[in-house]
Amino acid sequence: MSRLIWFKGDIIPVDNATVNVLSPTSQFGANVFEGLRGYWNSGTKQLYIFRLDEHIDRLKKSAKMMQFDTHYSDYDLKKSVIDIVKANAFKEDIVIRQTIFLDGFGNWASKGPTEMFIAPMAKGRAIPPNKNGFHCSISSWERINDNSISPRVKVGANYINSRMGQLDAINNGFDSTIFLNSRGTVSEGPGSCVFIVRDNQLITPPLTASVLESITRFTIMQIAKEVLAIDVIEREVDRTELYIADEVFFCGSAVEIIPVLSVDRYAISENIGSITQLIKSAYLEIVRGNNKKFAHWLTKVY
Ligand code: PMP
């Protein structure tokens, strides 16, 4: 069966979902999107979409900041995600891209017409099985900031900053990179937020450190407090704190939790750290529907 996509209100084969090259989404990256995950539980024979309400809330906020004219209700935004996953009959872990884009023949300042696509894809763990984690650089590229292009908006064009950092890291023999913000403190990865562990405390940069308001970041903060009784502190993080941290990890819907093994070749750990492991295990239990306490974070597809 060819993969199906939700496109402008219809469910169609993915190859038939095309946009005009002159549309502002095509020319300027004028689109807002979410990357969600769905987890197949072979015991309950159910596929759970993780924190769908929170992703839809953030999608709407991104559309608002971009002044997109959108006409979708919460019900439509949610139902269309479930419909397209169902139509593909997935019985495995998936990622879902939900994008509202500027269509038509306007320019970068147009507010409409907007359209939407939703594309689910089969996807297991983001990190290859032969890797324990990532070796990272500190990017020589500064993270975009709220006075230029806000990282709080999940807009396609923002990922050109991510691209520059990621490619620079790869070209220099790293797996990924960590950006500093315009104040010179730690912001985030190209597609993930950053946590560090120092003296058994979990620390992450604040929402004003040029970061996306990551749903996984909020999730981990809650898991740490409520499941693991670990203190979480939101505060500015200096570059050299990464070098001497006990543990560092990336988090995000797609990447889940990925240990950072070194930063700028300063070794942090050879394998996943013990607190990172606790968080990762708790997270993966919750997303797959194996922790009843957090069942309200899951939307059943079938
Ligand atoms: N920062 C950036 C730049 C991202 O692209 C992502 C992935 N969406 C994240 C952080 C993590 O966000 P979330 O936990 O909501 O997936």
Short mmCIF file of C-alpha atoms and ligand atoms in Angstrom, two decimals:
data_model
loop_
_atom_site.label_atom_id
_atom_site.label_comp_id
_atom_site.label_asym_id
_atom_site.label_seq_id
_atom_site.Cartn_x
_atom_site.Cartn_y
_atom_site.Cartn_z
CA MET A 1 0.00 0.00 0.00
CA SER A 2 1.41 3.41 -0.88
CA ARG A 3 1.68 5.83 2.02
CA LEU A 4 -1.28 8.11 2.52
CA ILE A 5 -1.13 11.75 3.54
CA TRP A 6 -3.81 14.17 4.79
CA PHE A 7 -3.59 17.04 2.31
CA LYS A 8 -5.93 20.04 2.14
CA GLY A 9 -8.78 18.07 3.69
CA ASP A 10 -8.41 14.87 1.67
CA ILE A 11 -6.58 11.61 2.28
CA ILE A 12 -4.46 10.90 -0.80
CA PRO A 13 -1.27 9.02 -1.85
CA VAL A 14 1.75 11.00 -0.71
CA ASP A 15 3.09 11.32 -4.28
CA ASN A 16 -0.01 13.29 -5.28
CA ALA A 17 0.43 15.94 -2.54
CA THR A 18 2.12 18.80 -4.38
CA VAL A 19 2.31 22.57 -3.87
CA ASN A 20 3.09 25.29 -6.39
CA VAL A 21 6.74 26.38 -6.50
CA LEU A 22 5.61 30.00 -6.24
CA SER A 23 3.77 29.51 -2.94
CA PRO A 24 5.33 31.35 0.06
CA THR A 25 5.82 28.00 1.82
CA SER A 26 7.98 26.86 -1.07
CA GLN A 27 9.88 30.10 -1.56
CA PHE A 28 10.34 31.37 2.00
CA GLY A 29 9.72 28.45 4.36
CA ALA A 30 6.48 30.14 5.45
CA ASN A 31 4.97 27.20 7.29
CA VAL A 32 4.45 26.23 10.92
CA PHE A 33 4.63 22.62 11.93
CA GLU A 34 4.75 20.01 14.65
CA GLY A 35 6.70 16.79 14.88
CA LEU A 36 4.73 14.29 16.92
CA ARG A 37 5.26 10.66 17.77
CA GLY A 38 2.97 7.68 17.96
CA TYR A 39 3.91 4.52 19.90
CA TRP A 40 2.61 1.05 19.14
CA ASN A 41 1.92 -1.08 22.20
CA SER A 42 1.85 -4.73 21.14
CA GLY A 43 0.30 -5.76 24.48
CA THR A 44 -2.76 -3.52 24.28
CA LYS A 45 -2.75 -3.55 20.42
CA GLN A 46 -3.05 0.19 20.53
CA LEU A 47 -1.19 3.09 18.97
CA TYR A 48 -0.82 6.07 21.30
CA ILE A 49 -0.12 9.60 20.06
CA PHE A 50 1.93 11.40 22.67
CA ARG A 51 0.69 14.78 23.96
CA LEU A 52 -1.43 15.57 20.90
CA ASP A 53 -3.29 18.40 22.68
CA GLU A 54 -0.02 20.12 23.61
CA HIS A 55 1.30 19.86 20.04
CA ILE A 56 -1.92 21.32 18.65
CA ASP A 57 -1.78 24.13 21.19
CA ARG A 58 1.79 24.97 20.13
CA LEU A 59 0.89 24.73 16.43
CA LYS A 60 -1.87 27.30 16.98
CA LYS A 61 0.52 29.57 18.87
CA SER A 62 3.06 29.34 16.03
CA ALA A 63 0.32 30.21 13.51
CA LYS A 64 -0.71 33.16 15.70
CA MET A 65 2.84 34.54 15.93
CA MET A 66 3.15 34.23 12.14
CA GLN A 67 -0.25 35.94 11.69
CA PHE A 68 -1.47 33.09 9.51
CA ASP A 69 -5.17 33.15 8.68
CA THR A 70 -6.21 29.69 9.80
CA HIS A 71 -9.65 28.23 9.90
CA TYR A 72 -9.11 24.94 11.73
CA SER A 73 -10.88 24.17 15.00
CA ASP A 74 -9.13 22.20 17.74
CA TYR A 75 -11.44 19.32 16.85
CA ASP A 76 -10.37 19.42 13.16
CA LEU A 77 -6.68 19.69 14.02
CA LYS A 78 -6.91 16.67 16.29
CA LYS A 79 -9.31 14.49 14.31
CA SER A 80 -7.35 14.87 11.08
CA VAL A 81 -4.20 13.56 12.79
CA ILE A 82 -6.04 10.49 14.07
CA ASP A 83 -7.78 9.94 10.71
CA ILE A 84 -4.56 9.87 8.69
CA VAL A 85 -2.75 7.55 11.10
CA LYS A 86 -5.75 5.20 10.98
CA ALA A 87 -5.93 5.38 7.18
CA ASN A 88 -2.32 4.11 7.01
CA ALA A 89 -3.16 1.30 9.48
CA PHE A 90 0.15 1.71 11.30
CA LYS A 91 1.03 -0.96 13.85
CA GLU A 92 4.51 0.32 14.70
CA ASP A 93 6.18 3.43 16.12
CA ILE A 94 5.70 6.48 13.94
CA VAL A 95 6.54 10.15 13.64
CA ILE A 96 3.89 12.55 12.40
CA ARG A 97 4.55 15.87 10.67
CA GLN A 98 1.60 18.28 10.93
CA THR A 99 2.19 21.44 8.90
CA ILE A 100 0.09 24.54 8.22
CA PHE A 101 1.57 26.27 5.20
CA LEU A 102 1.16 29.48 3.25
CA ASP A 103 -0.23 28.46 -0.11
CA GLY A 104 -1.26 30.55 -3.12
CA PHE A 105 0.69 33.19 -5.02
CA GLY A 106 1.39 35.79 -2.33
CA ASN A 107 4.71 36.79 -0.85
CA TRP A 108 6.50 36.48 2.50
CA ALA A 109 4.10 38.97 4.12
CA SER A 110 0.89 37.21 2.98
CA LYS A 111 -1.42 35.90 5.69
CA GLY A 112 -3.28 33.41 3.53
CA PRO A 113 -4.47 31.26 2.00
CA THR A 114 -3.22 28.65 4.44
CA GLU A 115 -3.56 24.92 3.98
CA MET A 116 -2.49 21.89 6.00
CA PHE A 117 -0.85 18.53 5.48
CA ILE A 118 -0.33 15.71 7.96
CA ALA A 119 2.21 13.03 7.12
CA PRO A 120 2.80 10.02 9.40
CA MET A 121 5.90 7.89 8.81
CA ALA A 122 7.17 4.69 10.39
CA LYS A 123 10.12 5.48 12.65
CA GLY A 124 11.80 3.60 15.46
CA ARG A 125 14.46 5.07 17.73
CA ALA A 126 16.32 8.11 16.34
CA ILE A 127 19.73 6.94 17.53
CA PRO A 128 21.34 4.04 15.61
CA PRO A 129 21.70 0.86 17.73
CA ASN A 130 25.52 0.94 17.38
CA LYS A 131 25.75 4.35 19.05
CA ASN A 132 25.62 5.15 22.79
CA GLY A 133 25.10 8.85 22.18
CA PHE A 134 26.34 11.87 20.28
CA HIS A 135 29.66 13.68 20.21
CA CYS A 136 28.82 17.37 19.92
CA SER A 137 30.47 20.66 19.14
CA ILE A 138 29.51 24.08 20.41
CA SER A 139 28.32 25.74 17.25
CA SER A 140 30.18 28.71 15.84
CA TRP A 141 26.73 29.70 14.55
CA GLU A 142 24.66 31.68 17.06
CA ARG A 143 21.11 30.46 17.74
CA ILE A 144 18.40 32.69 16.28
CA ASN A 145 16.82 34.89 18.93
CA ASP A 146 13.49 36.49 19.77
CA ASN A 147 14.50 39.86 18.24
CA SER A 148 15.33 38.41 14.85
CA ILE A 149 13.57 35.12 14.08
CA SER A 150 12.05 33.69 17.22
CA PRO A 151 12.97 30.12 18.08
CA ARG A 152 9.65 30.02 19.96
CA VAL A 153 7.86 29.83 16.60
CA LYS A 154 8.16 26.40 15.05
CA VAL A 155 8.42 27.82 11.53
CA GLY A 156 10.13 26.00 8.68
CA ALA A 157 12.53 28.88 7.97
CA ASN A 158 14.05 28.57 11.48
CA TYR A 159 15.58 25.27 10.47
CA ILE A 160 18.08 27.03 8.21
CA ASN A 161 19.85 28.07 11.42
CA SER A 162 19.67 24.44 12.56
CA ARG A 163 20.99 23.32 9.19
CA MET A 164 24.03 25.61 9.33
CA GLY A 165 24.94 24.38 12.79
CA GLN A 166 24.35 20.71 12.01
CA LEU A 167 26.30 20.74 8.74
CA ASP A 168 29.20 22.60 10.35
CA ALA A 169 29.27 19.96 13.10
CA ILE A 170 29.19 17.05 10.64
CA ASN A 171 31.88 18.65 8.46
CA ASN A 172 34.09 18.83 11.54
CA GLY A 173 33.58 15.20 12.56
CA PHE A 174 30.88 15.64 15.24
CA ASP A 175 27.44 13.98 15.37
CA SER A 176 25.58 17.15 16.27
CA THR A 177 25.93 20.56 17.88
CA ILE A 178 24.79 22.75 20.76
CA PHE A 179 24.03 26.38 20.03
CA LEU A 180 24.78 29.36 22.26
CA ASN A 181 22.33 32.27 22.21
CA SER A 182 23.09 35.95 21.61
CA ARG A 183 24.01 36.33 25.31
CA GLY A 184 26.57 33.56 24.88
CA THR A 185 24.82 31.04 27.10
CA VAL A 186 23.57 27.60 26.14
CA SER A 187 20.34 27.50 24.12
CA GLU A 188 19.50 24.20 22.40
CA GLY A 189 20.41 21.66 19.76
CA PRO A 190 19.40 21.93 16.09
CA GLY A 191 16.20 19.95 16.75
CA SER A 192 16.13 19.32 20.48
CA CYS A 193 16.45 20.90 23.92
CA VAL A 194 19.38 20.32 26.27
CA PHE A 195 19.59 19.15 29.87
CA ILE A 196 22.67 18.77 32.02
CA VAL A 197 23.19 16.96 35.30
CA ARG A 198 25.47 18.49 37.93
CA ASP A 199 25.72 17.07 41.44
CA ASN A 200 22.49 15.08 40.96
CA GLN A 201 20.59 18.19 39.92
CA LEU A 202 18.90 18.37 36.56
CA ILE A 203 19.44 21.75 34.90
CA THR A 204 18.00 23.16 31.66
CA PRO A 205 18.16 26.63 30.11
CA PRO A 206 15.03 28.77 30.67
CA LEU A 207 12.37 29.40 28.01
CA THR A 208 13.99 32.82 27.42
CA ALA A 209 17.35 31.29 26.40
CA SER A 210 16.42 31.13 22.67
CA VAL A 211 14.76 27.73 22.76
CA LEU A 212 11.65 26.15 21.38
CA GLU A 213 9.04 25.63 24.10
CA SER A 214 9.71 21.92 23.89
CA ILE A 215 6.98 19.52 24.96
CA THR A 216 9.55 16.85 25.81
CA ARG A 217 11.39 19.38 28.00
CA PHE A 218 8.18 20.00 30.02
CA THR A 219 7.52 16.25 30.11
CA ILE A 220 10.98 15.47 31.46
CA MET A 221 10.72 18.19 34.09
CA GLN A 222 7.48 16.63 35.31
CA ILE A 223 8.83 13.06 35.20
CA ALA A 224 11.93 14.11 37.14
CA LYS A 225 9.87 15.74 39.89
CA GLU A 226 6.93 13.34 40.11
CA VAL A 227 8.38 9.96 39.21
CA LEU A 228 12.06 10.21 40.11
CA ALA A 229 12.06 12.90 42.83
CA ILE A 230 14.98 14.66 41.16
CA ASP A 231 15.32 18.45 41.48
CA VAL A 232 14.98 20.39 38.22
CA ILE A 233 16.35 23.88 37.83
CA GLU A 234 15.70 26.22 34.92
CA ARG A 235 18.60 28.64 34.69
CA GLU A 236 21.19 30.03 32.30
CA VAL A 237 23.89 27.47 31.51
CA ASP A 238 27.45 28.50 30.62
CA ARG A 239 29.44 26.83 27.87
CA THR A 240 32.10 25.47 30.25
CA GLU A 241 29.43 23.92 32.46
CA LEU A 242 28.85 21.51 29.58
CA TYR A 243 32.52 20.52 29.70
CA ILE A 244 32.38 19.62 33.39
CA ALA A 245 28.80 18.33 33.63
CA ASP A 246 28.26 14.81 34.98
CA GLU A 247 25.76 14.13 32.21
CA VAL A 248 24.36 15.99 29.20
CA PHE A 249 21.47 14.92 26.99
CA PHE A 250 19.27 16.09 24.15
CA CYS A 251 15.50 15.71 24.28
CA GLY A 252 12.72 16.12 21.74
CA SER A 253 9.68 14.32 20.38
CA ALA A 254 11.60 12.79 17.48
CA VAL A 255 14.97 12.25 19.18
CA GLU A 256 13.39 11.23 22.52
CA ILE A 257 16.42 11.20 24.85
CA ILE A 258 19.92 11.09 23.38
CA PRO A 259 23.02 11.15 25.62
CA VAL A 260 25.70 13.67 24.71
CA LEU A 261 29.00 11.85 25.26
CA SER A 262 31.36 14.76 24.67
CA VAL A 263 31.22 18.49 23.95
CA ASP A 264 34.02 20.13 21.95
CA ARG A 265 35.91 16.85 22.58
CA TYR A 266 35.69 17.28 26.36
CA ALA A 267 34.63 13.79 27.46
CA ILE A 268 31.48 13.61 29.58
CA SER A 269 30.71 9.89 29.65
CA GLU A 270 31.35 6.81 27.55
CA ASN A 271 27.81 5.60 27.87
CA ILE A 272 24.44 6.90 28.98
CA GLY A 273 24.64 8.52 32.44
CA SER A 274 22.65 7.05 35.35
CA ILE A 275 20.16 9.92 35.67
CA THR A 276 19.75 10.14 31.90
CA GLN A 277 19.03 6.39 31.92
CA LEU A 278 16.38 6.76 34.63
CA ILE A 279 14.68 9.55 32.71
CA LYS A 280 14.89 7.71 29.39
CA SER A 281 13.40 4.51 30.83
CA ALA A 282 10.58 6.38 32.59
CA TYR A 283 9.88 8.39 29.43
CA LEU A 284 9.71 5.36 27.15
CA GLU A 285 7.37 3.56 29.56
CA ILE A 286 5.02 6.54 29.66
CA VAL A 287 4.89 7.20 25.91
CA ARG A 288 4.09 3.54 25.20
CA GLY A 289 1.20 3.53 27.63
CA ASN A 290 2.85 1.42 30.33
CA ASN A 291 2.43 3.97 33.14
CA LYS A 292 -1.23 4.51 33.98
CA LYS A 293 -0.49 7.69 35.93
CA PHE A 294 0.24 9.52 32.68
CA ALA A 295 -2.46 7.93 30.49
CA HIS A 296 -4.00 11.40 30.03
CA TRP A 297 -0.97 12.33 27.87
CA LEU A 298 -1.90 9.67 25.31
CA THR A 299 -4.49 9.74 22.54
CA LYS A 300 -5.62 6.34 21.30
CA VAL A 301 -5.77 5.92 17.53
CA TYR A 302 -7.73 2.65 17.33
N1 PMP B 1 14.18 22.57 19.79
C1 PMP B 1 14.07 22.50 18.45
C2 PMP B 1 14.78 23.49 17.62
C3 PMP B 1 13.28 21.50 17.87
O1 PMP B 1 13.17 21.42 16.55
C4 PMP B 1 12.65 20.55 18.69
C5 PMP B 1 11.84 19.45 18.07
N2 PMP B 1 10.53 19.85 17.84
C6 PMP B 1 12.78 20.66 20.08
C7 PMP B 1 13.56 21.69 20.59
C8 PMP B 1 12.08 19.72 20.98
O2 PMP B 1 10.71 20.03 20.99
P1 PMP B 1 9.63 18.94 21.35
O3 PMP B 1 10.05 18.35 22.63
O4 PMP B 1 8.36 19.70 21.52
O5 PMP B 1 9.60 17.97 20.24
#
